[in-house]
mmCIF file of C-alpha atoms in Angstrom:
data_model
loop_
_atom_site.group_PDB
_atom_site.id
_atom_site.type_symbol
_atom_site.label_atom_id
_atom_site.label_comp_id
_atom_site.label_asym_id
_atom_site.label_seq_id
_atom_site.Cartn_x
_atom_site.Cartn_y
_atom_site.Cartn_z
ATOM 1 C CA MET K 223 -12.417 8.507 9.926
ATOM 2 C CA HIS K 224 -8.730 8.659 10.841
ATOM 3 C CA ALA K 225 -5.840 10.149 8.855
ATOM 4 C CA ARG K 226 -3.821 6.891 9.069
ATOM 5 C CA LEU K 227 -6.736 4.741 7.860
ATOM 6 C CA LYS K 228 -6.853 4.531 4.079
ATOM 7 C CA GLU K 229 -10.255 3.850 2.562
ATOM 8 C CA ILE K 230 -10.059 1.380 -0.305
ATOM 9 C CA GLY K 231 -12.560 2.027 -3.081
ATOM 10 C CA ALA K 232 -11.094 0.060 -5.985
ATOM 11 C CA ILE K 233 -9.467 -3.311 -6.525
ATOM 12 C CA GLU K 234 -6.403 -1.572 -7.979
ATOM 13 C CA GLU K 235 -5.889 0.297 -4.686
ATOM 14 C CA PHE K 236 -6.020 -2.993 -2.792
ATOM 15 C CA ASP K 237 -3.558 -4.569 -5.243
ATOM 16 C CA ARG K 238 -1.091 -1.695 -4.697
ATOM 17 C CA LEU K 239 -1.350 -1.954 -0.914
ATOM 18 C CA LEU K 240 -0.960 -5.722 -1.019
ATOM 19 C CA SER K 241 2.122 -5.443 -3.240
ATOM 20 C CA ALA K 242 3.681 -2.942 -0.841
ATOM 21 C CA SER K 243 2.971 -5.176 2.171
ATOM 22 C CA GLY K 244 6.218 -7.048 1.594
ATOM 23 C CA GLU K 245 8.082 -3.964 2.790
ATOM 24 C CA ARG K 246 5.520 -2.525 5.197
ATOM 25 C CA PRO K 247 2.859 -4.695 6.873
ATOM 26 C CA LEU K 248 -0.773 -4.132 5.959
ATOM 27 C CA LEU K 249 -3.638 -4.287 8.429
ATOM 28 C CA LEU K 250 -6.821 -4.549 6.389
ATOM 29 C CA PHE K 251 -10.227 -4.144 8.022
ATOM 30 C CA LYS K 252 -13.370 -5.239 6.187
ATOM 31 C CA TYR K 253 -16.118 -3.127 7.722
ATOM 32 C CA SER K 254 -19.841 -3.809 7.637
ATOM 33 C CA ALA K 255 -21.980 -0.739 8.225
ATOM 34 C CA THR K 256 -24.897 -2.945 9.328
ATOM 35 C CA CYS K 257 -23.066 -5.068 11.899
ATOM 36 C CA GLY K 258 -22.786 -4.002 15.536
ATOM 37 C CA THR K 259 -19.727 -6.178 16.104
ATOM 38 C CA SER K 260 -18.011 -4.559 13.139
ATOM 39 C CA ALA K 261 -18.807 -1.106 14.555
ATOM 40 C CA GLN K 262 -17.237 -2.085 17.890
ATOM 41 C CA ALA K 263 -14.163 -3.440 16.114
ATOM 42 C CA LEU K 264 -13.836 -0.171 14.178
ATOM 43 C CA ASP K 265 -14.004 1.768 17.452
ATOM 44 C CA GLU K 266 -11.192 -0.400 18.825
ATOM 45 C CA LEU K 267 -9.112 0.095 15.683
ATOM 46 C CA LEU K 268 -9.556 3.872 15.859
ATOM 47 C CA ALA K 269 -8.586 3.853 19.545
ATOM 48 C CA HIS K 270 -5.464 1.863 18.646
ATOM 49 C CA LEU K 271 -4.577 4.378 15.941
ATOM 50 C CA ASN K 272 -5.004 7.260 18.378
ATOM 51 C CA GLU K 273 -2.932 5.634 21.125
ATOM 52 C CA ARG K 274 -0.143 3.589 19.584
ATOM 53 C CA ALA K 275 -0.227 3.192 15.838
ATOM 54 C CA ALA K 276 2.620 1.036 14.582
ATOM 55 C CA ASP K 277 4.675 1.338 11.414
ATOM 56 C CA VAL K 278 1.914 -0.392 9.499
ATOM 57 C CA THR K 279 -0.346 0.592 6.631
ATOM 58 C CA TYR K 280 -3.918 0.627 7.909
ATOM 59 C CA ALA K 281 -6.705 0.222 5.359
ATOM 60 C CA ILE K 282 -10.471 -0.238 5.435
ATOM 61 C CA VAL K 283 -13.031 -1.416 2.902
ATOM 62 C CA THR K 284 -16.742 -1.020 3.538
ATOM 63 C CA VAL K 285 -18.487 -4.171 2.404
ATOM 64 C CA GLN K 286 -21.794 -2.551 1.429
ATOM 65 C CA THR K 287 -20.355 0.242 -0.715
ATOM 66 C CA HIS K 288 -17.402 -1.599 -2.259
ATOM 67 C CA ARG K 289 -18.668 -5.152 -2.689
ATOM 68 C CA ASP K 290 -16.345 -5.830 -5.638
ATOM 69 C CA VAL K 291 -13.291 -4.964 -3.536
ATOM 70 C CA SER K 292 -14.594 -6.975 -0.585
ATOM 71 C CA ASN K 293 -15.145 -10.005 -2.805
ATOM 72 C CA ALA K 294 -11.692 -9.667 -4.358
ATOM 73 C CA ILE K 295 -10.126 -9.598 -0.900
ATOM 74 C CA ALA K 296 -12.073 -12.677 0.177
#
């Protein structure tokens, strides 16, 4: 993965990031490991992070492995 991309594994982590988003924007990516479009979007996000990451918190949740977090976000 990428050092700037925080993996969310618990609802409490998401809640903390969401609370902090009032002071620093949050870009949240819900990733599906079985979706080709999602894989392409992840590649684009990683390229963005490598080229011109902004002053934003970047986070990712994998739908298949953290369904409870994904559902809470939805």
